[in-house]
Short mmCIF file of C-alpha atoms in Angstrom, two decimals:
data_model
loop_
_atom_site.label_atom_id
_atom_site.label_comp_id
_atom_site.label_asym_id
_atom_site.label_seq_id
_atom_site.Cartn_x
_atom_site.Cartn_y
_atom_site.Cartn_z
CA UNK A 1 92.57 198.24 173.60
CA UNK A 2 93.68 196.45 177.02
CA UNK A 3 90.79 196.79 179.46
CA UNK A 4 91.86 195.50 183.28
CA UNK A 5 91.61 196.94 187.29
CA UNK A 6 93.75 198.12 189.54
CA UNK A 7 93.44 199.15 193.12
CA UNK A 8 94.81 202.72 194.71
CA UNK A 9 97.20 201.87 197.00
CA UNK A 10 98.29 205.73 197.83
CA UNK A 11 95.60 208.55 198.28
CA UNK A 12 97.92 210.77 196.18
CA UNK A 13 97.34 208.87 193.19
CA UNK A 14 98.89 205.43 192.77
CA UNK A 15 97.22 202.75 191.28
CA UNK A 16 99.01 199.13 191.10
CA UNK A 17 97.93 196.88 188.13
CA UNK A 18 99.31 194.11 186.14
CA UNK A 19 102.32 194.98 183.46
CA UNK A 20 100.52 192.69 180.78
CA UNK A 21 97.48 195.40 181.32
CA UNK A 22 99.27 198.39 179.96
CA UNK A 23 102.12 196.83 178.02
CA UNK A 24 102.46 198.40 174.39
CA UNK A 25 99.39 201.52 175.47
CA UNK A 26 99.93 204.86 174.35
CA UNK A 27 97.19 206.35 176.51
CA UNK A 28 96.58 205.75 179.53
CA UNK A 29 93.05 205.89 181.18
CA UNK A 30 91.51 204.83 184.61
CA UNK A 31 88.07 204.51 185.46
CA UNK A 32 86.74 205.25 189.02
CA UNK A 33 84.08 202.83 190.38
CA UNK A 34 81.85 206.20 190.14
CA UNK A 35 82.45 206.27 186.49
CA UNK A 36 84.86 209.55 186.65
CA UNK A 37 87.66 209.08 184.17
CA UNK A 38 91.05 210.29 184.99
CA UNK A 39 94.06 210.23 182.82
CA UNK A 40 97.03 207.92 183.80
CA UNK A 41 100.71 208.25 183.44
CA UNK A 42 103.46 205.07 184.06
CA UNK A 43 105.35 205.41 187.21
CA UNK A 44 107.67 201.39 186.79
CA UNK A 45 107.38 197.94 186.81
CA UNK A 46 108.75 194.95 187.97
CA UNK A 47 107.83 193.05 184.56
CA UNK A 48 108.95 190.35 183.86
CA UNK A 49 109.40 189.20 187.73
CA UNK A 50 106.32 190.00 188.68
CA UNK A 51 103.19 191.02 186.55
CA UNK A 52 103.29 193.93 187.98
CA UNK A 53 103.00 197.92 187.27
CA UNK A 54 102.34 201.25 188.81
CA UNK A 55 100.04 204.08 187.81
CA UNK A 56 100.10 208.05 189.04
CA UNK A 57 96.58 209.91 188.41
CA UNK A 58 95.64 213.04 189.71
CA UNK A 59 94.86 212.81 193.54
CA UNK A 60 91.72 214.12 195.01
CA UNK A 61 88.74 211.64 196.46
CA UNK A 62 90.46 208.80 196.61
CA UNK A 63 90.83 206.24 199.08
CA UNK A 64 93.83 203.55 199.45
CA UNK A 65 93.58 200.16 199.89
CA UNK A 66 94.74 198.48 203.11
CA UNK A 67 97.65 195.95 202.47
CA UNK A 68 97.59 193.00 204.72
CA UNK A 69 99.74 189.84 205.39
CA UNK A 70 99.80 187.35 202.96
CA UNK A 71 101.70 185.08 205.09
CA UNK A 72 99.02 184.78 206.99
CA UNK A 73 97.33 183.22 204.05
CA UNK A 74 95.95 179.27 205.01
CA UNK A 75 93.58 176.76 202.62
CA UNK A 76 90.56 176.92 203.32
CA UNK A 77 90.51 181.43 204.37
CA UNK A 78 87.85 182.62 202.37
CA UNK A 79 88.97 185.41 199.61
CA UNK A 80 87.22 188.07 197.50
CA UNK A 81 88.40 189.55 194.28
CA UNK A 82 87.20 193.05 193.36
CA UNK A 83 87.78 194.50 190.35
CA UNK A 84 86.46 196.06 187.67
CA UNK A 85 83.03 195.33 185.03
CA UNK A 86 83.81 194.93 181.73
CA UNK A 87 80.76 197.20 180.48
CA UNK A 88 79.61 198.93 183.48
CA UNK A 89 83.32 199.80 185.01
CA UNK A 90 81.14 199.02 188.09
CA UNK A 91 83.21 196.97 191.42
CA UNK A 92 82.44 193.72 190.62
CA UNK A 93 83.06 191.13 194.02
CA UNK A 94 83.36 187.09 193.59
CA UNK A 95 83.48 184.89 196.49
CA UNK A 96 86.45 181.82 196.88
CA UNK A 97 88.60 180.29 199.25
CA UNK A 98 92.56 180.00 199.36
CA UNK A 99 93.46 177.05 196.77
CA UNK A 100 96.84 177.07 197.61
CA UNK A 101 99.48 179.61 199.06
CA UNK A 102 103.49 179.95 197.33
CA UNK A 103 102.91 178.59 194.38
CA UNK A 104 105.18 179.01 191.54
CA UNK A 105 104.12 179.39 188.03
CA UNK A 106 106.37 179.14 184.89
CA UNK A 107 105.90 181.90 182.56
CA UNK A 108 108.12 181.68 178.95
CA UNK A 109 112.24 182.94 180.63
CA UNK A 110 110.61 183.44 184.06
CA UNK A 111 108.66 181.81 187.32
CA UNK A 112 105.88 183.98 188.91
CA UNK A 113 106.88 182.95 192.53
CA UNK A 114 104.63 182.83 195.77
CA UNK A 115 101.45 182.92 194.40
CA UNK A 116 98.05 182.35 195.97
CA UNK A 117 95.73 180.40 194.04
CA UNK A 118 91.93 180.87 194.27
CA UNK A 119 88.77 179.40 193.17
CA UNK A 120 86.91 182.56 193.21
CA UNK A 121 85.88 183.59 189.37
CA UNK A 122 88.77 185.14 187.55
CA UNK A 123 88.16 186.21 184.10
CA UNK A 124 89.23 188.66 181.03
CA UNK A 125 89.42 191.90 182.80
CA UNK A 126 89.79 190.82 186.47
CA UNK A 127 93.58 191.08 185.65
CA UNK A 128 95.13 193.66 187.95
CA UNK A 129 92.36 193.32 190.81
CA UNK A 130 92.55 193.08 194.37
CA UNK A 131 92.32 189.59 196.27
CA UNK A 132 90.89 190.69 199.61
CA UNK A 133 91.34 188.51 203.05
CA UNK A 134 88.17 188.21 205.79
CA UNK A 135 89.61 192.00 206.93
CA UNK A 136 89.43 193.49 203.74
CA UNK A 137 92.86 193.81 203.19
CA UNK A 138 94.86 193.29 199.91
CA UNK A 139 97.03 190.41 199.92
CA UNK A 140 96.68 189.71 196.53
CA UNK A 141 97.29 191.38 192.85
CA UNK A 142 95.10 189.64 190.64
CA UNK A 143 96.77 188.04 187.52
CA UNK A 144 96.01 185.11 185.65
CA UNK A 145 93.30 182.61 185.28
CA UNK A 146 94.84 179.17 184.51
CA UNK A 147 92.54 177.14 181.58
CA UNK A 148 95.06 174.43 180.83
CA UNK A 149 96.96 172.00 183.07
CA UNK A 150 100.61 171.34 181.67
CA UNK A 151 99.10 168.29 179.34
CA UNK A 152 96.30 170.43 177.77
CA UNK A 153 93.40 168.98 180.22
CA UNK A 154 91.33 171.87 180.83
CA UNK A 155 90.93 172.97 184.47
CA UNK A 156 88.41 175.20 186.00
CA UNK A 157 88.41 177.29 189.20
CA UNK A 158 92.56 178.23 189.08
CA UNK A 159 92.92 181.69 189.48
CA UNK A 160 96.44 183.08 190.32
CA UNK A 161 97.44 185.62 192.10
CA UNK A 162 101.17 188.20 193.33
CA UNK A 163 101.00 188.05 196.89
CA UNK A 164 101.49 191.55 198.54
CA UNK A 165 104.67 189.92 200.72
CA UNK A 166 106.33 188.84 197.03
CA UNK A 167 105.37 192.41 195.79
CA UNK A 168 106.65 194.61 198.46
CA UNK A 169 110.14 195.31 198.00
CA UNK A 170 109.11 196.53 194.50
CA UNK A 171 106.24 198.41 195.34
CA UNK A 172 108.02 200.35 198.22
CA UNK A 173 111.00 201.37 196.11
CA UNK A 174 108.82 202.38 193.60
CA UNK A 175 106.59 204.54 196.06
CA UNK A 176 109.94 205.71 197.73
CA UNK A 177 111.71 206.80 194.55
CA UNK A 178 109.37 206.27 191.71
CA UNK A 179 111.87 203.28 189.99
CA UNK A 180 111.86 199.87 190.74
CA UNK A 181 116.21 199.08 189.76
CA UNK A 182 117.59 195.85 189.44
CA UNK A 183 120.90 194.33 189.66
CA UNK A 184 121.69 192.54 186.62
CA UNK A 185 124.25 189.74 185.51
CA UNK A 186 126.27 189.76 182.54
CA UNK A 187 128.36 191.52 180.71
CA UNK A 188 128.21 194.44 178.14
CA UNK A 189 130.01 195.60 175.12
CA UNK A 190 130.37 199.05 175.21
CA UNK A 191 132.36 199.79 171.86
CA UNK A 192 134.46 198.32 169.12
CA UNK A 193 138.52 197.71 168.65
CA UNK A 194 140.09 196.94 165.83
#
């Protein structure tokens, strides 16, 4: 069982989380932060570009996040992640700073680009959470906590995150037509000649 957050981004029932939170689920559950469950179905993705995947539960008392600017983004702004408790479901907010803005991290066949790093507390279950600027506004899907430098040191206080600039295009075609397409290179064999 994958236990992560997400954050409503549309009143109607949207809910953006990480791909690597729902990958391989055959049910699909979200928790309110008042404890209500409601039951989710997959709307696309934008795996394995970005760590990224939207939700559609049913509508009704909801209220959407505000999407700011990551661009905006400087060392030094202070950030807050909010996502969910791992027992209580409860919001649970941590307190950092931006680490670094557009960095790029190498995941096996593919670089998560323009990311913000963080040294607010990322852990098991953060994954899909919102990194908040000074306004309150997301400019950041929560993703991955970094343990390991490249040479197996371990590091502390590296906590990754999608900026919402990197996100957009994929998030707005998914809102505007519920699919996230993709060009693709290559070719295809469609059948066989002997």
């Amino acid at each position: 069982e994958n236990i992560g957050s997400g954050i409503v981004i549309q009143e109607a029932g949207l809910v953006l989380t990480n791909f690597h939170v729902i990958a391989g689920a055959s049910r699909l559950t979200v928790v309110l932060s008042t404890g209500e469950r409601r039951p989710a179905a997959y709307v696309a993705d934008d795996a394995p570009f970005h760590d990224m995947a939207v939700l559609r539960i049913p509508g009704g008392g909801l209220r959407a996040a505000a999407l700011g600017n990551s661009d905006e983004l400087q060392p030094g702004d202070p950030l807050l992640v909010v996502s969910s408790g791992l027992v209580t479901f409860q919001n649970q907010v941590k307190a950092g700073v931006v680490s670094a803005t557009h960095v790029n991290f190498p995941r096996p066949g593919v670089v998560l680009e323009d990311m913000v790093q963080t040294d607010a507390a990322v852990n098991h279950g953060d994954s899909g959470g919102a990194l908040l600027n000074d306004r309150g506004e997301m400019v950041g899907l929560v993703t991955t906590v970094v343990r390991q430098n490249p040479s197996g040191d371990t590091v502390e206080g590296v906590g990754l995150a999608h900026s919402i600039k990197s996100l957009r295009p994929a998030l707005d075609a998914i809102v505007a037509t519920g699919g996230n397409p993709r060009g693709r290179l290559g070719i295809e064999r469609l059948g066989t000649q002997h």
